[in-house]
Tab-separated table of C-alpha atoms in Angstrom:
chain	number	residue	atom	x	y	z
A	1	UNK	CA	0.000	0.000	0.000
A	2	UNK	CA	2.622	2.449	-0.855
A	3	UNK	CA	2.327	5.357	-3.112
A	4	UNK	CA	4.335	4.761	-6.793
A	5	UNK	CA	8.043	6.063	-6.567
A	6	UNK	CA	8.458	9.246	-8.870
A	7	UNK	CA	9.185	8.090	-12.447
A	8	UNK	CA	7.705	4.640	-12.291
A	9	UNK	CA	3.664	3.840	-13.487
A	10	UNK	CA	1.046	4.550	-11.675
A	11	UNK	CA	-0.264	1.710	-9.920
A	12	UNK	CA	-3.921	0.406	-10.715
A	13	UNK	CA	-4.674	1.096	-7.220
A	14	UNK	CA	-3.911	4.760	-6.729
A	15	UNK	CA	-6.820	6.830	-7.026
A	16	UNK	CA	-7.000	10.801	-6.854
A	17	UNK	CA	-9.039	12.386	-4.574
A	18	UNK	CA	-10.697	14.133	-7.543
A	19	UNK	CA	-11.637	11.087	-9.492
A	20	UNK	CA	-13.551	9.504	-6.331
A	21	UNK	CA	-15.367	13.132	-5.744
A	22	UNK	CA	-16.381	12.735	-9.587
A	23	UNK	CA	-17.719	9.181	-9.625
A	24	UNK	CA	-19.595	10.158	-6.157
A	25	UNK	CA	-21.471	13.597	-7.299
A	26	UNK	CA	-21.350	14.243	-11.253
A	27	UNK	CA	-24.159	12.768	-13.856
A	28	UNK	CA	-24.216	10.324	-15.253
A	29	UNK	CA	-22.226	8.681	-12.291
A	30	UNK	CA	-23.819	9.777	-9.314
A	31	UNK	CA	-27.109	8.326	-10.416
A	32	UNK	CA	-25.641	5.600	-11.830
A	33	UNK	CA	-24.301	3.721	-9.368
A	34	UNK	CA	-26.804	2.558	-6.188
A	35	UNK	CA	-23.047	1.682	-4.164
A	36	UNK	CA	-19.490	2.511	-4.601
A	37	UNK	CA	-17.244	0.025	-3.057
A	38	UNK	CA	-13.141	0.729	-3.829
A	39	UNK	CA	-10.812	-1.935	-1.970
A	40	UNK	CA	-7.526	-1.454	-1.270
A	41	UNK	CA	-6.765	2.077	-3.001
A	42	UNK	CA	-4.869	4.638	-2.308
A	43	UNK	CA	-6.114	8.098	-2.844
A	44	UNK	CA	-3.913	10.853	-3.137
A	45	UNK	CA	-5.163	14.449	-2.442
A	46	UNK	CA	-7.597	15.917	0.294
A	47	UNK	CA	-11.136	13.920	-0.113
A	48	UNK	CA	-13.138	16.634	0.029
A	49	UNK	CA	-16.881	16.700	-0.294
A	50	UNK	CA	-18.008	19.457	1.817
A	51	UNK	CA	-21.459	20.522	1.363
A	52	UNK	CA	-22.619	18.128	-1.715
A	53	UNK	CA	-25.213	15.936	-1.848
A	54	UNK	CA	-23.727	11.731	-2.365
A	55	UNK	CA	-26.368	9.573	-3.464
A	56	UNK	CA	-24.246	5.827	-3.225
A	57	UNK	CA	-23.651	3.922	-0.190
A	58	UNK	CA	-19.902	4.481	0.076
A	59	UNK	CA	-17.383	1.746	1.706
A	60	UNK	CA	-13.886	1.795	1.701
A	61	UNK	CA	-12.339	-1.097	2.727
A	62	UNK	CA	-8.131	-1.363	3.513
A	63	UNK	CA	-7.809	1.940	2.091
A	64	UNK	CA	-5.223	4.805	2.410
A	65	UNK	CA	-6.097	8.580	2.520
A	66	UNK	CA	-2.673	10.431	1.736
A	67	UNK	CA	-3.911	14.324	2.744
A	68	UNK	CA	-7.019	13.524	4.611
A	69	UNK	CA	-11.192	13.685	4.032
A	70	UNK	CA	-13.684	16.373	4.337
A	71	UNK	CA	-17.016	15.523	5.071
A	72	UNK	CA	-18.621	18.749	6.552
A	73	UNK	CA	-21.798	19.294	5.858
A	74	UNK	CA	-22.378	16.498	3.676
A	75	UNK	CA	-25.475	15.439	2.562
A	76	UNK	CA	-25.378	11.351	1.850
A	77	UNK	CA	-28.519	9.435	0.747
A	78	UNK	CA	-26.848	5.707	2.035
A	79	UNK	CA	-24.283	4.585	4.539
A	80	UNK	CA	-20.385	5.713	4.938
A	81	UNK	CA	-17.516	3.508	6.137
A	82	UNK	CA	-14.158	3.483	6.275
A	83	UNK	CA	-13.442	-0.203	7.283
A	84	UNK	CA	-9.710	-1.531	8.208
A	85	UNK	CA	-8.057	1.628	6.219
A	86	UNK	CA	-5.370	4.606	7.364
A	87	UNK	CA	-5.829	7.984	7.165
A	88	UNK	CA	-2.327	9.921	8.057
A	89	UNK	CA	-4.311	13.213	8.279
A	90	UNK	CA	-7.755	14.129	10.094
A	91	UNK	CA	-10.938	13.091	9.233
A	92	UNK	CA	-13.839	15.996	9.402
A	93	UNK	CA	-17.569	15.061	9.378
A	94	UNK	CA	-19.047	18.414	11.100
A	95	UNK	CA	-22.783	18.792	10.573
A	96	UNK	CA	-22.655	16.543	8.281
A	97	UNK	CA	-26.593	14.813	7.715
A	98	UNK	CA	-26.282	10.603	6.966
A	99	UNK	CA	-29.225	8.819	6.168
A	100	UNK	CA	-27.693	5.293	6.590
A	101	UNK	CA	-25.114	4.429	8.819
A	102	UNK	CA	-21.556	5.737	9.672
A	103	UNK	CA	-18.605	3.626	10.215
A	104	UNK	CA	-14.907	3.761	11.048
A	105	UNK	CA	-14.724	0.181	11.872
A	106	UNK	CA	-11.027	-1.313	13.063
A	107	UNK	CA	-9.718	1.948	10.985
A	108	UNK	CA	-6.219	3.986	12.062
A	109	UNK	CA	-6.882	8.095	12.266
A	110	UNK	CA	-3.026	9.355	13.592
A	111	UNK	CA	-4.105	13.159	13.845
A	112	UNK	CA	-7.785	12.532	15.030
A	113	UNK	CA	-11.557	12.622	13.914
A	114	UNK	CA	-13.863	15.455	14.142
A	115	UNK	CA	-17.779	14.274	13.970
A	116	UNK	CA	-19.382	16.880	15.990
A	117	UNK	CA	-23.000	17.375	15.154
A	118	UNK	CA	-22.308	15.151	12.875
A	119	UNK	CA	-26.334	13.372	12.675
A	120	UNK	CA	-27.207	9.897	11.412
A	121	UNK	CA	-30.160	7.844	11.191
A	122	UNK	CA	-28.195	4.333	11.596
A	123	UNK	CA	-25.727	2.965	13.672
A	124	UNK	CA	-22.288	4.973	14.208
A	125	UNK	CA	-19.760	2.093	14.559
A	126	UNK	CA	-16.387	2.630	16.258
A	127	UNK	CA	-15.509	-0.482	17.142
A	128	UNK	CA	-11.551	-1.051	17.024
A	129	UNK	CA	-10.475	2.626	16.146
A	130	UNK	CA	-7.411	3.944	16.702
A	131	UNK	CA	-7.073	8.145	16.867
A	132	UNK	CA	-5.578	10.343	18.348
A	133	UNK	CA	-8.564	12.862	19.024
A	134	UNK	CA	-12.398	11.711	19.514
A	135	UNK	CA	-14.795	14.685	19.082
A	136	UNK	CA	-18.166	13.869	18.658
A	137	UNK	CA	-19.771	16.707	20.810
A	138	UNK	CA	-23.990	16.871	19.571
A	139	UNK	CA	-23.030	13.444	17.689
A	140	UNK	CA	-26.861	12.306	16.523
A	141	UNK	CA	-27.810	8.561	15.941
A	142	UNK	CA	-31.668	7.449	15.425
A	143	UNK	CA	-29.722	3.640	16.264
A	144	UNK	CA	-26.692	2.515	18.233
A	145	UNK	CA	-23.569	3.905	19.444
A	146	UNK	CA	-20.957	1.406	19.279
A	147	UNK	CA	-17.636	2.415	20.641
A	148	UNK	CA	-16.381	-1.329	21.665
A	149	UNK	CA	-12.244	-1.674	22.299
A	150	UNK	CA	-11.417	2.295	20.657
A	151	UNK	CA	-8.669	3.978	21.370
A	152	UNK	CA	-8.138	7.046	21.892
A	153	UNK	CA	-4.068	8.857	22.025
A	154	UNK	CA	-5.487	12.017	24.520
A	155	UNK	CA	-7.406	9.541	26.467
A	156	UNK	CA	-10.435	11.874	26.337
A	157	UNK	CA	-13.727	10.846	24.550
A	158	UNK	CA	-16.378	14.145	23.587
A	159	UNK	CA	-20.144	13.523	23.581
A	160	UNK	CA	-21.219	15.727	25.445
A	161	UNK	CA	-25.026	16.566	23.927
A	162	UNK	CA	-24.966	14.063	22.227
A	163	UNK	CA	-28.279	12.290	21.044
A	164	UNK	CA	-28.309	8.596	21.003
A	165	UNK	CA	-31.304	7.111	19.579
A	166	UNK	CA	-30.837	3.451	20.899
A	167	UNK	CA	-27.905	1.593	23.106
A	168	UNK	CA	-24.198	3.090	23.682
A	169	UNK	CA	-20.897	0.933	24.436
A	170	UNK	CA	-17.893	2.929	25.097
A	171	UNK	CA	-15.145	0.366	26.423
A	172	UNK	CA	-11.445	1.894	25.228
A	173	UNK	CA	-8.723	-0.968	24.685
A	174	UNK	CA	-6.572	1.935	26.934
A	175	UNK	CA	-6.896	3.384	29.664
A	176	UNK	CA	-9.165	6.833	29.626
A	177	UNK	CA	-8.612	10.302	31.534
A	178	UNK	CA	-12.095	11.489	30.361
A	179	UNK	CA	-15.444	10.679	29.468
A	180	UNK	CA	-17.864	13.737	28.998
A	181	UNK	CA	-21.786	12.762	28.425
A	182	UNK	CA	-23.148	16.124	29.610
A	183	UNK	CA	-26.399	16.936	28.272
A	184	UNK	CA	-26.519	13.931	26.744
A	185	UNK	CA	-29.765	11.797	25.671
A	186	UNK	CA	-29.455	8.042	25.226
A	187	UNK	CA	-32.651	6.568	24.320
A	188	UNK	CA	-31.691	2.805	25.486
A	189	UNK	CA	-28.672	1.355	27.980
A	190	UNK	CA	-25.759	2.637	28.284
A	191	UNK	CA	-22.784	0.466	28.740
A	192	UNK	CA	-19.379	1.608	30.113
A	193	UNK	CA	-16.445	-0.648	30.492
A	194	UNK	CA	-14.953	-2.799	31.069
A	195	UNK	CA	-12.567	0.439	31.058
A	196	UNK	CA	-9.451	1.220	32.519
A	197	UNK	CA	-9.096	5.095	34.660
A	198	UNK	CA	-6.330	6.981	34.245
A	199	UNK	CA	-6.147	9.931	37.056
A	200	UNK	CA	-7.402	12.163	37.417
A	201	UNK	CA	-10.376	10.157	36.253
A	202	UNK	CA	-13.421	12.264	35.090
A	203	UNK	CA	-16.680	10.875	34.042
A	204	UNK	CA	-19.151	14.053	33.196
A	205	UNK	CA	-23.345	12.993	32.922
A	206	UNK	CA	-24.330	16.581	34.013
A	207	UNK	CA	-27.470	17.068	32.879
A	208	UNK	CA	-27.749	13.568	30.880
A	209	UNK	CA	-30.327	11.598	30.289
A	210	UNK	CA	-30.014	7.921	30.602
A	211	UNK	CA	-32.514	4.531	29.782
A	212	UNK	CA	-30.129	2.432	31.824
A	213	UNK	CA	-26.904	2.224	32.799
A	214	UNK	CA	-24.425	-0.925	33.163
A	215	UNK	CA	-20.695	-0.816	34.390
A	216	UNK	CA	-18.812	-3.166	33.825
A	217	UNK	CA	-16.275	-2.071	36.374
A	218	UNK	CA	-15.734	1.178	38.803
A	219	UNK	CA	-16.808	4.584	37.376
A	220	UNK	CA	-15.502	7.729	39.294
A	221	UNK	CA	-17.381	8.648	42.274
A	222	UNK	CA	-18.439	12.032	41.115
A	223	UNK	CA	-20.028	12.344	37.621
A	224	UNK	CA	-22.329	15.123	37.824
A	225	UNK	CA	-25.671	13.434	37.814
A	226	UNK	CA	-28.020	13.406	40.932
A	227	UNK	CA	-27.126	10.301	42.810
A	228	UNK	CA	-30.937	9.342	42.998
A	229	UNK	CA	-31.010	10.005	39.607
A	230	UNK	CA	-27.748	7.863	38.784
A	231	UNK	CA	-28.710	5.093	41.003
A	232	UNK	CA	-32.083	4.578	39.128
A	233	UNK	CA	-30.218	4.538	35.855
A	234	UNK	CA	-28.477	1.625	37.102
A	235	UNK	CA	-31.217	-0.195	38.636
A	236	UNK	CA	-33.063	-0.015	35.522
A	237	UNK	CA	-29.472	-1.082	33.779
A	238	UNK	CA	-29.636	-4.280	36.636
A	239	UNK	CA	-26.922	-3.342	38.750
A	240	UNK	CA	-28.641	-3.388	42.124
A	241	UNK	CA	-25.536	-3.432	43.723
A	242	UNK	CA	-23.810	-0.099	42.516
A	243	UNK	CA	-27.057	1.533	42.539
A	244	UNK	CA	-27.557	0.499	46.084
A	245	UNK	CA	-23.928	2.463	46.622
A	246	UNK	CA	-24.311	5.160	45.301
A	247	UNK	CA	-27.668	5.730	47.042
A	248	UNK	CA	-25.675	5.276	50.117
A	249	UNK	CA	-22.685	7.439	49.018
A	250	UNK	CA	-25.105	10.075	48.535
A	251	UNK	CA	-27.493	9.827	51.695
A	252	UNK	CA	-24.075	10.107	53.773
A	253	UNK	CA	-23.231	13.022	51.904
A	254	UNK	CA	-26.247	14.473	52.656
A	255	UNK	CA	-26.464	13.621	56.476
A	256	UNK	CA	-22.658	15.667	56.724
A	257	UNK	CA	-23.519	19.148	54.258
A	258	UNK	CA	-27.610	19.061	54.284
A	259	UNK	CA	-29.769	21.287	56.909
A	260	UNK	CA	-29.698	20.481	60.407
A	261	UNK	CA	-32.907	18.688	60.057
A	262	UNK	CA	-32.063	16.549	57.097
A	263	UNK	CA	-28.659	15.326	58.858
A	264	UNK	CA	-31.001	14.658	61.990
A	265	UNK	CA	-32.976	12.412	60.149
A	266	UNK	CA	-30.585	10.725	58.298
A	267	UNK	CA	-28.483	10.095	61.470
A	268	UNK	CA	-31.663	8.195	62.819
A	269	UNK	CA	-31.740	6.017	59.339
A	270	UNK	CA	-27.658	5.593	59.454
A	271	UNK	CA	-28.326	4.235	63.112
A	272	UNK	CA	-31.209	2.060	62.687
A	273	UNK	CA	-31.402	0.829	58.908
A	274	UNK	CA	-28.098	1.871	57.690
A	275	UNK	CA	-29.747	4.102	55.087
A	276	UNK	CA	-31.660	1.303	53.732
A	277	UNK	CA	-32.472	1.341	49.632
A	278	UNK	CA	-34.386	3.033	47.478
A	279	UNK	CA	-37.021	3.384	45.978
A	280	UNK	CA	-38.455	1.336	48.915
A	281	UNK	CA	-37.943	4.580	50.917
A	282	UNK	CA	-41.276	5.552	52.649
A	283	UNK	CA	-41.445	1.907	54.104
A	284	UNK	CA	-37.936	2.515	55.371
A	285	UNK	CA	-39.084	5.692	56.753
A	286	UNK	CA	-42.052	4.053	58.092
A	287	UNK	CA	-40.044	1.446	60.110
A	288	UNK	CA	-37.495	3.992	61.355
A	289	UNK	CA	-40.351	6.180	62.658
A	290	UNK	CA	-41.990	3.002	64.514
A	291	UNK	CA	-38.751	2.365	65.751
A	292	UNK	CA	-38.011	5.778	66.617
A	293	UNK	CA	-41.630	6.104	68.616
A	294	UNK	CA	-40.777	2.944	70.371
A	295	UNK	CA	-37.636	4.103	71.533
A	296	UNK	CA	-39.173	6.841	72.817
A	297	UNK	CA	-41.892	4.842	74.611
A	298	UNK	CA	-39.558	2.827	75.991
A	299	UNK	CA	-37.880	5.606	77.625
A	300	UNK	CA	-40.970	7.005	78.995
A	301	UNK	CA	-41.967	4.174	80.641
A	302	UNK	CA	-38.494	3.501	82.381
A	303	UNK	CA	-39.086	7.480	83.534
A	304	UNK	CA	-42.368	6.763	84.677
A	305	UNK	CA	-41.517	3.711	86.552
A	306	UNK	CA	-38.662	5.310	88.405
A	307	UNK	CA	-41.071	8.008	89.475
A	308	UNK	CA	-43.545	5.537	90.583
């Protein structure tokens, strides 16, 4: 897969970057062809489409992009991918609108990908990339978000608004620094890890909105999200356990900073039902009040027998 040497033929499978932008968006071609599929080629010159309208599904399989692709504010009418190929220079897919799916499947980006607000009504499928930026801030899928064994060289992955029609995976092959969901919807479960932390570890779902949530390992203590809030994300994701944590985590926190009344309370729950779980809350709060009444009884009696 090396460009020609200067002087010798060009090889069958170098293609400009002009030639593929031809076949993709002039007549007769454009029409022509339901799919372009190009194996193995190497295209020389900046790929860029910015702003036109691409009828074809495109795939590129083992392919290498000398000077890099533009995708901004494309317009494409099937599916994209870039499957098993190299592309030395960045990859830019800003606002661009998909109506298929998006793929960068098992694919090597050295100086990083740019897909913010980048919306598609398929799957956007990550799996196995290598890059040295991940920006994908407002990233829209109507399907899945599939960001299985990436990696990523700043250790930072950007989706924060992001709109996620069905499931997410984001489990690096390396260890992370930074994971920012803020804002962000995902319509079905969200599944992070198994991951590896690297301090100091941020995980941001400020203001997210989650179906469920799985870990498959530890997630940093703070993230953002109202405990409650996070622990019913993960009960609905089947992790009684964690949820049951951080329901804890956060009633402590509250019974140490919360009004005088509130830390009261909770010091009464700590005491008798070590917090307890939620949502079964009012029963808990039921039995700590009987208990706390029969306390009280009990010590009024003892008072009133010592007087009699």
């Amino acid at each position: 897969m090396e460009p020609p040497l200067p002087g010798q033929p060009v090889a069958p499978n170098v293609l400009s970057a002009a030639f593929v932008r031809t076949i993709l968006t002039v007549e007769p071609y454009a029409s022509a062809l339901p799919s372009v599929h190009i194996v193995g080629a190497i295209v020389t010159g900046v790929l860029d489409l910015s702003g036109l309208a691409i009828r074809p599904d495109v795939l590129f399989n083992d392919s290498h992009f000398l000077e890099g692709v533009v995708l901004d504010e494309v317009r494409a009418a099937g599916t994209w991918a870039f499957v098993h190929s190299y592309l030395p220079k960045p990859l830019y897919a800003r606002g661009a609108n998909i109506a298929g799916g998006f793929s960068l499947a098992e694919s090597f980006a050295a100086q990083g990908i740019d897909l913010s607000g980048l919306v598609v009504n398929g799957d956007v499928v990550l799996r196995y990339l290598e890059t040295r930026t991940l920006l994908a801030d407002g990233l829209t899928t109507g399907a899945q978000l599939d960001l299985a064994q990436v990696t990523v060289g700043t250790r930072e992955i950007a989706l924060s608004g992001a709109r996620i029609g069905s499931d997410a995976v984001i489990s690096p092959s390396a260890a992370v620094r930074a994971v920012n969901l803020a804002g962000a919807t995902i319509g079905g479960r969200l599944t992070l890890g198994p991951m590896t932390w690297a301090a100091p570890a941020r995980l941001d779902l400020n203001g997210a909105t989650l179906g469920a949530l799985e870990t498959l390992g530890p997630i940093p203590a703070e993230t953002g999200m109202p405990f409650r809030q996070l622990a019913a994300a993960l009960t609905a994701g089947g992790d009684n356990g964690s949820a049951g944590t951080v329901l804890r985590r956060g009633l402590e926190r509250e019974r140490l900073e919360g009004p005088l009344p509130r830390r009261l309370w909770l010091t009464v729950r700590k005491w008798t039902t070590g917090y307890g779980t939620e949502p079964g809350a009012y029963l808990e709060a039921l039995g700590v009040a009987a208990l706390t009444l029969a306390a009280l009884a009990g010590v009024a009696w003892v008072f009133w027998r010592r007087r009699a």
